[in-house]
Structure formats: C-alpha cells, structure tokens
Amino acid sequence: MMAVFDTPEEAFGVLRPVCVQLTKTQTVENVEHLQTRLQAVSDSALQELQQYILFPLRFTLKTPGPKRERLIQSVVECLTFVLSSTCVKEQELLQELFSELSACLYSPSSQKPAAVSEELKLAVIQGLSTLMHSAYGDIILTFYEPSILPRLGFAVSLLLGLAEQEKSKQIKIAALKCLQVLLLQCDCQDHPRSLDELEQKKLGDLFASFLPGISTTLTRVITGDFKQGHRIVVSSLKIFYKTVSFVMADEQLINTSNVQAKSAVEHRVAELMVHREADWVKNSGDKLTILIKKITECVSVHPHWKVRLELVELVENLLLKCSQSLVESAGPLLKALVGLVNDESPEVQAQCNKVLRHFADQKVVVGNKALADILSESLHSLATSLPRLMTSQDDQGKFSTLSLLLGYLKLLGPKINFVLNSVAHLQRLSKALIQILELDVADIKIVEERRWNSDDLNAFPKTSATQPWNHIQRRHFRFFTDERIFMLLRQVCQLLGYYGNLYLLVDHFTELYHQSVVYRKQAAMILNELVTGASGLEVEDLHEKHIKTNPEELREIVTSILEEYTSQENWYLVTCIETEEMGEELMMEHPGLQAITSGEHPSQVTSFLAFSKPSSTVCSMNSNIWQICIQLEGIGQFAYALGNNFCLLLMSALYPVLEKAGDQTLLISQVATSTMMDICHACGYDSLQHLINQNSDYLVNGISLNLRHLALHPHTPKVLEVMLRNSDASLLPLVADVVQDVLATLDQFYDKRAASFVSVLHALLAALAQWFPDTGNLRHLQEQSLGEEESHLNQRPAALENSTTAEDITQFLLNYLREKDVADGKVSDFDNEEEEQPVPPKVEENDTHPDVEPPLPLQIQIATDVMERCIHLLSDKNLQIRLKVLDVLDLCVVVLRSHKNQLLPLAHRAWPSLVHRLTRDAPLAVLRAFKVLCTLGSKCGDFLRSRFCKDVLPKLAGSLVTQAPISARAGPVYSHTLAFKLQLAVLQGLGPLCERLDLGEGDLNKVADACLIYLSAKQPVKLQEAARRYVCLITRIPLRLF
C-alpha cells in the first residue's frame, strides 16, 4: 500500500514532478498519474498545496486549440477530486473556477451548449456542484454579487437546458441537483448558513433575474411525459416552489420601494438586474398563475404518489409564503390541495390532512379575507356545475370532483354557511347529491331473498361497538360503481351537518323527502349522514373552536326525522305480492314443479309467480325495500349519534324496528337486526335479549293494544314473534295474556290472517321447547346411529342367553296383551290413566288435598291451547298454512311430551286430519306430516300402534313399492327431487317408528317387503343405506316376542 504524505513538504516533493510534466505535456496519462499521486496525500497537505496543484489542471483547460474530450473529462474529474478534499477560501478563485468549468460545456462557435459526450457532461455537472460545496464560510455569499450575474445566468441556463433536453435520466437528475446547489436550495447542513433578512433580500433580487427562465423551463419538464421518471419531476417541483417562494416571498416584498436604488455596477450588468417593485410583482404573479395552474392540473393526476406528495409541499410553501404576491394562484393551489384529500396513497392523504390542519391552525384561509373569498367563490362555482359534472363524468372524474368539494368544506369550515344561505346554491348542491345518490332498483334478487329460517336475531354477525353503523348494506347506484365515491358522499354530508346550519339543512332535505318518491331514498341517506356529522363523532375537525350542535337540539331534530320515518305512509310499504292461493293451485295442478321447488318452503314457486308481473312492480318493491332499509340504518345512526340520549326515544323507535326484524324480506330483516345492535351499543344493553327483556312491558302493552285493531296494525304478530325468538323463560309470564289475545284474534280472523298468526305460534312453541327441555330419560330411537345398531346386534345372543328368564317372557306377554286392549279401545280412558300411573301416588303422599289436581304449568296450558287451534287449521285450504301448522303441531307434541293426560286426547282428535295429510295431500305436506308422525310415535308410543297399522302403514308401504321402479331408473338429478326426499324420509323413519310402536310380525313383514326392494344396486346409494338400516333394525325386534 502506498504511503500517505501528511506534510506539505513531503507532498510537494512527490507532486512537483508530476505537475511539471502535466504542464509541459497535457495528456490523459499525465492527468491520471497526478490523480493517483493525489490519493496518497492527506487533506491537510492538499489544502496547503491547493493552488499549486490546480495550476496545471486549469492551464490544461485554458490552453487554446482543440482538445480531446477524454482529456477534458480527466482534468475535470481530477479537479473535482481536489475540490472535494479542500476548501476554496478566495472569492476570485471561486469565480474563475466556476467560469472555467462552465465553459467546458459551451461551444463559442455555435453559441450553444457543446455537443459533447454524456460522461463529460456528468463530470462537469459534478465538478460545479463540488465547487459550490467547497466554498469556505461566507465566501459562498460573496460569490452572489451583481457582477456574477452573467456567469451565473449562463450556468443556470446551461443546467436548465440539460434538464429539459437530455435523454439520459442520470444527467437530468444531476443537472437539477446542481441547479439546487447554485440556487442555495440543497439539503446539506450549513450550506449556506441561515441568512438574515438583508442577505435574503439581496439574494432574492439576484435570483429574480432567473425566475422567468427557471419557472417556464421547469414547467415544461414537470408537465412532460410521465415516462421520464418521477425523480425528475419531484426535483423540478422542488426547485420550482423553492425558487418562487423565495423570490416572491411576502416578507421580502412588503418593504420594497417603487424607486430602484442606483447600483455601482456596469451598465451591462445593471440591465440584467430586476427591481421587485409592485408592478413587477403583479406581472410576475399573473404569469406564474398560468404556470401554476398548468402544473397543478398535470401533477394532480400523476401516477406516482411521490410526485403528488411533492405537489402538496408546493401548495403549502406557496400559500404560506406568497399568499399576498400570488393571490391569483390561490384558487388553483387550494383546488390541487383539496383534490388530494382522498388520494389513494396513504402518505399523500396524511400529508394533505396535516397541511390542511396547519392552515386551519395558522388561519391561512379563515384569517385571510382574500383567500376565504377565493375559496367561497370556488365552492360557489363548483356547486353550480356539480349537477352537470355528476352526470357527465366517469367514476374517476366524479371521485376527483367530490374530493375537491370535500376539501373546500374542510378548509372553509364554519364559513360554508355563506354558500348554504344562498338558496340557489343550496338547491344546486342538494340537487347534485340527490342525483348522484340515486339507487339502481332493478335487481330482482332483493325481492326474491326471503327470510325462511326461524333462527333468533342473535345469530346475525355482531357489529363493532365503536362504529356499529358503519356496516351499511352494500347498494348499487345508477351513476357510479366505485365504492370510494359513496364514502366521499357520506363524508361530504357529514361535514355539511357538522359545520352547516343543521336546522336549515334538515328542513331542506325533509322537504325533498316529501316532494317526490324519486327523491325519498336519497334524501333519507343524506339526513342520516347529516345527523351523524352533527354529532361530531366521525368528523375530522380542522377548526378546533367550532361549537358543536347542542345535544338537546340534536335530539329534537332526530325526533322529528324519526316520526317522519316511522309514519304509516313511509314505514309500511309494499315489499312483496301475496299470491299464496295461486302458488297452491300451481303446486296441485302441476306436480312436475315439485321437483324444482324441493326446498323446505314451497312459496318459492309463489315468488316466481309474483315476479312474473311487469318489471315496474318489481322496481317499485325494490325501491320500497331500500327505503325501509335506509330508514332503519338511519335509526341506527341516530342511536350512535345520540348515545345514551337515545334512551329517551326508545319507546318510539324499538317497536317499529322489531316489526321490521320479523319481516320476511331478508334484506329488511338483516338491516333491522343491525339497527337493534346499534341501539344496544348506544343505550348500554349487553345483548338483544337484554334489550327486549328490559323493555318487554312496553312492547307487550303495544302488542296487546294493536291486536284489538288488527286491520290497522297487521304487522303486530311479528313483534311478538321476534321477542319470543330473542328472549328467555322470564318473558313467558309477561306474554301469557298476549298469547291468549293472539289465540282469540286467530279464532276471529282464521280465514284472513292465519299465516302471520301461525308464524307467531311457531316461534312461541319453538321458544317453549327451548326454554323447558325434557329432563326425563326418553330416548329418541329415530336418531340412533348405525354403529349403535350394529353394536346391539353383536351383543344380542349373549344377552338373551344370560339375562332372559321365563318370568321375563311371561311379564312381557301380559304387558303386551294389556297394551293391545288399550290400543283397541277395550279399556276406558279413566282405567287407562290409573293403570299407566303406578308411580305418581308416591309423589302425592304428603299432599294435603289428594283429590285436587295441581294446576298445570303455564307452558303446558299454552301448548294445549295452541294444539287445539292446530287441529282445526290442519285442513286449511292454503298449503303454506298447512305446512306451518304441521311444524307447530310437531313442537306442541315435544312440549307436551311429559303430560300424557293432555297430549293423548289431543293426539286422538288430531289423528284423522293428520292421516289425511299423510295420504291425500301434496308431497311437501306428506313429508312434513310424516315428521309429525315420527315425533308422535316417540312421545305417545302404544297409543298409536293400532291406528298406525290400520290407517297409515299400508299406504306408506304401498307408496314405497310404487316409487321403487321410478327411483331405480332415475339418474343423478333424481336425488334433488321432492319424491326422492320423501322416499328417503320414510325409509329412515319407518325403522325407529316400528321399533318404538312394537309392531307385530305381520306389520313388520309388510314394511320389510317394501324396504327389501331398495337394497337393489340400481337404487340411489342413500336409499340403499336407509333400507339396510331398517333391515338391520328389524332383525332383533321379533326375537323379543319369543
């Protein structure tokens, strides 16, 4: 490794021969030899020998005559190395080196930049930058004197030309960075040091001469092709706004005299100097406005986020430093800033919001009447053109326009009332919002989707406790598809509600709500967001001293809107067409449709018929569904906005919402459930069950009153239905009287409103079955698995040999004969009851009144009353009602399972109608009736044996035999038909049913004959499996008789 020469003497001894040789012979080799030796010399020694070393290099550059580019490049690179290790301490040397380096890129003959290689251009640019950084202390400031204007102007124009015309990105970026250094804009520390006011003014006067050239050239670079790269545009933007904000700074211009002071410079230089008096400032400001407008329009849509981020910096600098001198540019600058408020880049968004907040803190707009007037005028202009823009622009254009509107509202804050107080502008603004928020209601799926399941509302997804109402149903709009536009519209409305006159806005949009059905949904959406915004919970307030709406006033406004929403004409809208009878006729007359509608609810066919109406009817129903959903969402938003204060409105809001939670339209039911969750969060309830239980007295009272006027309140049963599905046993004593009212009303209107009442009864019995589960040891044989059956078969021989005795067989035969007599009706009901109850007397030994029967539990009384109604409704002409009644009947049997005294007489009365449903009804009814039969068999046992064998078994077996050839020939689609499902249900249910009823061998053989056909390999696999299970089951049943 070469030794380092630390002292000037040692270094001089090494460098002198090389410098002499270079002075004599200017070659690339000599220059490279010198640079190699310089690397072995310390910086301190180089500083002492700086001018000695620079002499041969400068001599080479100044030697007249043509020189090879490679030689000039080597000299410039060597010179740059020396300057990077030393400081220039003399003003004259700095200026001379500056001129010599600049001349390397100039051709005197053509008076244009020389056509030299890219490597040489890069080396010269790097040399100039290093030279300016090597200036020591205040030498850099003495460099910027009026006398340097020609040379500095030449360098600036040279660098601007390279930045604009060069193809190499590397040279472009290097030229722009060097320009930053020349204009004292580089990011290096202490380069230069902080300038005082006088120094800033002096430099401002000097740089003012370059302002036209710098601004116009950089504008062309900035607005050029996007393909040139974002770094070039970012550097150009930075130089542009730093130069403009320095030269046009209000601080420097405020004390400028209109009379130019005489300068002690030569005439040629004096002509180049600029005096920044009022006329010059105005003319320059007007020209810069044109350039700024061009820049903001182009950069606002630049694809790279760093360029848009730099635009935010440009706006901040120019508005903060040049608000007076560039007052005409404030409009385009503010438009650019607010247009980036909702930029897709989070970095740009964050910086934009930061700048807006800074402007609000410094009162840049609000405290500056000129800027506030410009912004108000821009908002006026935008409001005027908004309706046209919302219908003519594409989604991206709408997004940009609404971002602009949102930014204006954020910046103006409370001053937006100046625009809202103008009737013309308020109408324009509201017209645009109403227009763009128009929904597309042509989707038939909204009407088609029905809520068939009987799950409770708690099964729906929980919403967030912090922002529950933000889970708004996705909707389709006519004039846009981008979801971001809807979010922007919501923010706009919230800001209007926060800063604007809420009474004025609510009155205006309520009037639009009344004005036309076409406007109603949009007006409701806007009203919802206005209230949310007025609460201030989701609004970013840039103006901290703004006074929020008084909670009492907000509650009064919400009360008026709530009354409007829940009024008879706006709450009870047509959302479906009732064509149940038509659906039943179709089902009976065209059995082929049954294979299509094999789902649990046949009314899907009804829906199909309903929607064969003209499309306008579908559209109107869709529109009504969305209106109800939007109003429900509004109630949730009101609860969120008011918080605990909403408890005062609970009495008027909860009942209507519960009505909609029980609606058969899926979308309405879901939104109502979400609204109830919002109410829970706002009012401090733990769950929907807690909400209903705590307000059950008020709800029950409302139901009781409305049942008396059912024609006026046809949706009343739905409220009770929702309450039952979402509460617990503690509710039963409160609703007992209402249940009796429901049954009494059903008796009165069974021919008109049976469907809605049967739904309530189903919910009631399902709740009773859940609240009062069976605590006995009853086994549901029909639910046993195949594994258990096989296990019993394996253990059977040993069990019979070891445990069965003669006494057991004798007792079994006696019991069998006695039960057979009971089944044949040879024993009275009274005797039967006495024989069937050998154990209860032990329980009643200590009873002081053994002859008085204890009162029945409340749930047994209710189930008994309901089952009596079901017996009458089993023969209803409407298929849907019959299906619902069969479901209710099934639940009644489950609830009454432990009270045979009540169950058996009712089962006896229900049997004829049930047999009719099993043998002479539509396949759907047969399927549901067979389920009820299986439940009866598991609960009533011997009571059904003879009835089943006589009335049902032959027809079921015959049906299986008849259907077997059809299923054997059918393809894979057959498994989706109703006929297949009926076959499968009968095959799966017959085995456990026969076992439970202890059928005789002859009856079992009938069933076996029907099932053996289904063991064929030609049958569907599921049918084969069901038949195999039955055969496995009956193999052990006859052995019990021996």
CSV table of C-alpha atoms in Angstrom, one decimal, residues 487-741:
chain,number,residue,atom,x,y,z
A,487,MET,CA,-67.7,7.0,1.1
A,488,LEU,CA,-66.8,10.5,-0.2
A,489,LEU,CA,-70.5,11.4,-0.4
A,490,ARG,CA,-71.0,10.3,3.1
A,491,GLN,CA,-68.1,12.5,4.3
A,492,VAL,CA,-69.4,15.5,2.4
A,493,CYS,CA,-72.9,15.1,4.0
A,494,GLN,CA,-71.3,14.7,7.5
A,495,LEU,CA,-69.2,17.8,7.1
A,496,LEU,CA,-72.3,19.7,6.0
A,497,GLY,CA,-74.1,18.5,9.1
A,498,TYR,CA,-71.1,19.4,11.3
A,499,TYR,CA,-70.3,22.9,10.0
A,500,GLY,CA,-73.6,23.9,8.4
A,501,ASN,CA,-76.8,25.2,9.8
A,502,LEU,CA,-78.4,21.9,10.8
A,503,TYR,CA,-82.0,23.2,11.0
A,504,LEU,CA,-81.7,24.7,7.5
A,505,LEU,CA,-80.3,21.5,6.0
A,506,VAL,CA,-82.7,19.1,7.7
A,507,ASP,CA,-85.7,21.3,6.7
A,508,HIS,CA,-84.5,21.5,3.1
A,509,PHE,CA,-83.9,17.7,2.7
A,510,THR,CA,-87.1,16.8,4.6
A,511,GLU,CA,-88.9,18.9,2.1
A,512,LEU,CA,-87.2,17.0,-0.7
A,513,TYR,CA,-88.2,13.8,1.1
A,514,HIS,CA,-91.8,14.8,1.0
A,515,GLN,CA,-91.6,16.3,-2.5
A,516,SER,CA,-91.3,13.1,-4.5
A,517,VAL,CA,-90.9,9.3,-4.1
A,518,VAL,CA,-88.0,9.5,-6.5
A,519,TYR,CA,-86.0,11.7,-4.1
A,520,ARG,CA,-87.1,9.9,-0.9
A,521,LYS,CA,-84.3,7.3,-0.6
A,522,GLN,CA,-81.5,9.8,-1.4
A,523,ALA,CA,-82.9,12.4,1.0
A,524,ALA,CA,-83.1,9.8,3.8
A,525,MET,CA,-79.5,8.8,3.2
A,526,ILE,CA,-78.4,12.5,3.4
A,527,LEU,CA,-80.5,13.1,6.5
A,528,ASN,CA,-78.8,10.1,8.2
A,529,GLU,CA,-75.4,11.4,7.4
A,530,LEU,CA,-76.2,15.0,8.5
A,531,VAL,CA,-77.2,13.8,11.9
A,532,THR,CA,-74.1,11.6,12.2
A,533,GLY,CA,-71.9,14.6,11.2
A,534,ALA,CA,-73.7,17.0,13.6
A,535,SER,CA,-72.7,14.7,16.5
A,536,GLY,CA,-69.0,15.2,15.6
A,537,LEU,CA,-68.1,11.6,16.3
A,538,GLU,CA,-66.7,10.8,12.9
A,539,VAL,CA,-65.7,14.2,11.6
A,540,GLU,CA,-62.1,15.4,11.5
A,541,ASP,CA,-62.4,19.0,12.8
A,542,LEU,CA,-59.7,21.3,11.4
A,543,HIS,CA,-61.3,24.3,13.2
A,544,GLU,CA,-61.0,23.5,16.9
A,545,LYS,CA,-63.0,26.4,18.2
A,546,HIS,CA,-66.1,25.3,16.2
A,547,ILE,CA,-69.1,24.8,18.5
A,548,LYS,CA,-70.9,21.5,18.1
A,549,THR,CA,-74.6,21.1,17.9
A,550,ASN,CA,-76.3,21.1,21.3
A,551,PRO,CA,-77.3,17.5,22.3
A,552,GLU,CA,-80.8,18.7,23.2
A,553,GLU,CA,-81.3,20.3,19.8
A,554,LEU,CA,-79.9,17.3,18.1
A,555,ARG,CA,-82.3,15.0,19.9
A,556,GLU,CA,-85.2,17.3,18.9
A,557,ILE,CA,-84.1,17.1,15.2
A,558,VAL,CA,-83.7,13.3,15.5
A,559,THR,CA,-87.2,13.0,17.0
A,560,SER,CA,-88.8,14.9,14.1
A,561,ILE,CA,-86.9,12.7,11.5
A,562,LEU,CA,-87.8,9.6,13.4
A,563,GLU,CA,-91.5,10.5,13.4
A,564,GLU,CA,-91.3,11.0,9.6
A,565,TYR,CA,-89.6,7.7,9.0
A,566,THR,CA,-92.0,5.6,11.1
A,567,SER,CA,-95.2,7.3,9.9
A,568,GLN,CA,-97.8,5.0,8.4
A,569,GLU,CA,-97.1,6.1,4.8
A,570,ASN,CA,-93.3,5.8,5.0
A,571,TRP,CA,-92.9,2.6,7.2
A,572,TYR,CA,-95.5,0.2,5.9
A,573,LEU,CA,-94.6,0.0,2.2
A,574,VAL,CA,-95.4,-2.9,-0.1
A,575,THR,CA,-92.4,-5.2,-0.4
A,576,CYS,CA,-93.9,-8.4,-1.8
A,577,ILE,CA,-97.0,-9.6,-3.6
A,578,GLU,CA,-99.2,-12.1,-1.7
A,579,THR,CA,-100.2,-14.9,-4.1
A,580,GLU,CA,-100.3,-17.8,-1.8
A,581,GLU,CA,-103.5,-19.3,-3.3
A,582,MET,CA,-102.1,-19.1,-6.8
A,583,GLY,CA,-99.0,-20.9,-5.6
A,584,GLU,CA,-101.0,-23.7,-4.1
A,585,GLU,CA,-103.1,-24.2,-7.2
A,586,LEU,CA,-100.0,-24.4,-9.3
A,587,MET,CA,-98.5,-26.9,-6.9
A,588,MET,CA,-101.5,-29.2,-7.0
A,589,GLU,CA,-102.2,-28.9,-10.8
A,590,HIS,CA,-98.6,-29.2,-12.0
A,591,PRO,CA,-96.8,-31.7,-9.8
A,592,GLY,CA,-93.8,-31.5,-12.1
A,593,LEU,CA,-92.9,-28.3,-10.4
A,594,GLN,CA,-92.4,-30.1,-7.1
A,595,ALA,CA,-89.1,-31.5,-8.3
A,596,ILE,CA,-87.9,-28.0,-8.8
A,597,THR,CA,-89.2,-26.5,-5.6
A,598,SER,CA,-88.0,-29.3,-3.4
A,599,GLY,CA,-86.8,-26.9,-0.7
A,600,GLU,CA,-88.4,-26.7,2.7
A,601,HIS,CA,-90.8,-23.9,1.7
A,602,PRO,CA,-93.0,-24.2,-1.3
A,603,SER,CA,-93.7,-20.5,-1.5
A,604,GLN,CA,-90.6,-20.1,-3.7
A,605,VAL,CA,-93.0,-21.1,-6.5
A,606,THR,CA,-95.3,-18.3,-5.3
A,607,SER,CA,-92.4,-15.9,-5.5
A,608,PHE,CA,-91.7,-17.0,-9.1
A,609,LEU,CA,-95.3,-16.3,-9.9
A,610,ALA,CA,-95.3,-13.0,-8.2
A,611,PHE,CA,-92.3,-11.9,-10.2
A,612,SER,CA,-93.9,-12.7,-13.5
A,613,LYS,CA,-95.6,-9.3,-13.1
A,614,PRO,CA,-94.3,-6.3,-15.0
A,615,SER,CA,-90.9,-5.2,-14.1
A,616,SER,CA,-92.2,-1.8,-12.9
A,617,THR,CA,-93.8,-3.6,-10.0
A,618,VAL,CA,-90.5,-5.3,-9.1
A,619,CYS,CA,-88.7,-2.0,-9.3
A,620,SER,CA,-91.3,-0.3,-7.0
A,621,MET,CA,-91.0,-3.1,-4.5
A,622,ASN,CA,-87.2,-2.9,-4.6
A,623,SER,CA,-87.4,0.8,-4.1
A,624,ASN,CA,-89.7,0.3,-1.1
A,625,ILE,CA,-87.3,-2.3,0.4
A,626,TRP,CA,-84.4,0.0,0.1
A,627,GLN,CA,-86.3,3.0,1.5
A,628,ILE,CA,-87.2,0.9,4.6
A,629,CYS,CA,-83.6,-0.3,4.9
A,630,ILE,CA,-82.2,3.2,4.6
A,631,GLN,CA,-84.6,4.5,7.3
A,632,LEU,CA,-83.7,1.6,9.5
A,633,GLU,CA,-80.0,2.4,9.0
A,634,GLY,CA,-80.8,5.9,9.9
A,635,ILE,CA,-82.3,4.9,13.2
A,636,GLY,CA,-79.1,3.0,14.0
A,637,GLN,CA,-77.1,6.1,13.1
A,638,PHE,CA,-79.3,8.3,15.2
A,639,ALA,CA,-78.7,5.9,18.2
A,640,TYR,CA,-74.9,6.1,17.5
A,641,ALA,CA,-75.0,9.9,17.3
A,642,LEU,CA,-77.1,10.4,20.4
A,643,GLY,CA,-75.5,7.7,22.6
A,644,ASN,CA,-77.3,7.4,26.0
A,645,ASN,CA,-79.7,10.2,25.0
A,646,PHE,CA,-81.3,7.8,22.6
A,647,CYS,CA,-82.9,6.0,25.6
A,648,LEU,CA,-85.4,8.8,25.7
A,649,LEU,CA,-86.5,7.8,22.1
A,650,LEU,CA,-86.5,4.1,22.7
A,651,MET,CA,-90.3,4.0,23.3
A,652,SER,CA,-91.0,5.3,19.9
A,653,ALA,CA,-88.2,3.5,18.0
A,654,LEU,CA,-87.9,0.0,19.3
A,655,TYR,CA,-91.4,-1.3,18.4
A,656,PRO,CA,-91.2,-0.3,14.7
A,657,VAL,CA,-87.7,-1.8,14.4
A,658,LEU,CA,-88.9,-5.1,16.0
A,659,GLU,CA,-91.6,-5.2,13.4
A,660,LYS,CA,-89.1,-5.0,10.6
A,661,ALA,CA,-86.8,-7.5,12.3
A,662,GLY,CA,-89.6,-10.0,11.8
A,663,ASP,CA,-90.1,-9.1,8.1
A,664,GLN,CA,-90.0,-11.9,5.6
A,665,THR,CA,-87.7,-9.8,3.2
A,666,LEU,CA,-84.2,-10.9,4.1
A,667,LEU,CA,-82.6,-7.5,3.5
A,668,ILE,CA,-85.0,-5.7,5.7
A,669,SER,CA,-84.7,-8.3,8.5
A,670,GLN,CA,-80.9,-8.1,8.4
A,671,VAL,CA,-80.8,-4.3,8.5
A,672,ALA,CA,-83.3,-4.2,11.3
A,673,THR,CA,-81.2,-6.6,13.3
A,674,SER,CA,-78.1,-4.5,12.7
A,675,THR,CA,-80.1,-1.4,13.9
A,676,MET,CA,-81.1,-3.2,17.1
A,677,MET,CA,-77.5,-4.0,17.7
A,678,ASP,CA,-76.7,-0.3,17.3
A,679,ILE,CA,-79.4,0.6,19.8
A,680,CYS,CA,-77.9,-1.9,22.2
A,681,HIS,CA,-74.5,-0.3,21.9
A,682,ALA,CA,-75.9,3.2,22.3
A,683,CYS,CA,-78.2,2.6,25.2
A,684,GLY,CA,-75.8,0.3,27.2
A,685,TYR,CA,-77.6,-3.1,26.7
A,686,ASP,CA,-75.5,-6.2,26.8
A,687,SER,CA,-77.4,-8.1,24.1
A,688,LEU,CA,-80.6,-8.1,22.1
A,689,GLN,CA,-82.1,-10.4,24.8
A,690,HIS,CA,-81.3,-7.8,27.5
A,691,LEU,CA,-82.8,-5.0,25.3
A,692,ILE,CA,-86.0,-6.9,24.8
A,693,ASN,CA,-86.4,-8.1,28.4
A,694,GLN,CA,-85.8,-4.7,29.8
A,695,ASN,CA,-88.4,-3.1,27.6
A,696,SER,CA,-90.9,-6.1,27.4
A,697,ASP,CA,-93.6,-4.4,29.5
A,698,TYR,CA,-93.8,-1.5,27.0
A,699,LEU,CA,-93.6,-3.9,24.0
A,700,VAL,CA,-96.3,-6.3,25.4
A,701,ASN,CA,-98.6,-3.3,26.1
A,702,GLY,CA,-98.2,-2.2,22.5
A,703,ILE,CA,-98.9,-5.6,21.1
A,704,SER,CA,-102.0,-6.0,23.2
A,705,LEU,CA,-103.4,-2.7,22.1
A,706,ASN,CA,-102.6,-3.2,18.5
A,707,LEU,CA,-104.2,-6.7,18.4
A,708,ARG,CA,-107.5,-5.0,19.1
A,709,HIS,CA,-107.2,-3.1,15.9
A,710,LEU,CA,-105.5,-5.7,13.7
A,711,ALA,CA,-106.8,-4.2,10.5
A,712,LEU,CA,-104.8,-1.0,11.2
A,713,HIS,CA,-101.8,-2.9,12.6
A,714,PRO,CA,-101.4,-6.1,10.6
A,715,HIS,CA,-97.7,-6.4,11.4
A,716,THR,CA,-98.3,-6.7,15.2
A,717,PRO,CA,-97.7,-10.5,15.4
A,718,LYS,CA,-94.2,-10.1,14.0
A,719,VAL,CA,-93.2,-8.1,17.1
A,720,LEU,CA,-94.2,-10.9,19.4
A,721,GLU,CA,-92.5,-13.4,17.1
A,722,VAL,CA,-89.2,-11.5,17.3
A,723,MET,CA,-89.5,-11.1,21.1
A,724,LEU,CA,-90.0,-14.8,21.6
A,725,ARG,CA,-87.1,-15.7,19.4
A,726,ASN,CA,-84.8,-13.5,21.3
A,727,SER,CA,-85.7,-13.9,25.0
A,728,ASP,CA,-85.8,-16.5,27.7
A,729,ALA,CA,-88.3,-18.1,30.1
A,730,SER,CA,-88.6,-15.0,32.2
A,731,LEU,CA,-90.6,-13.4,29.4
A,732,LEU,CA,-93.3,-16.1,29.5
A,733,PRO,CA,-95.4,-14.7,32.4
A,734,LEU,CA,-95.4,-11.3,30.8
A,735,VAL,CA,-96.6,-12.5,27.4
A,736,ALA,CA,-99.1,-15.1,28.6
A,737,ASP,CA,-102.1,-12.8,28.4
A,738,VAL,CA,-100.9,-11.6,25.0
A,739,VAL,CA,-100.7,-15.2,23.8
A,740,GLN,CA,-104.4,-15.6,24.8
A,741,ASP,CA,-105.1,-12.4,22.8
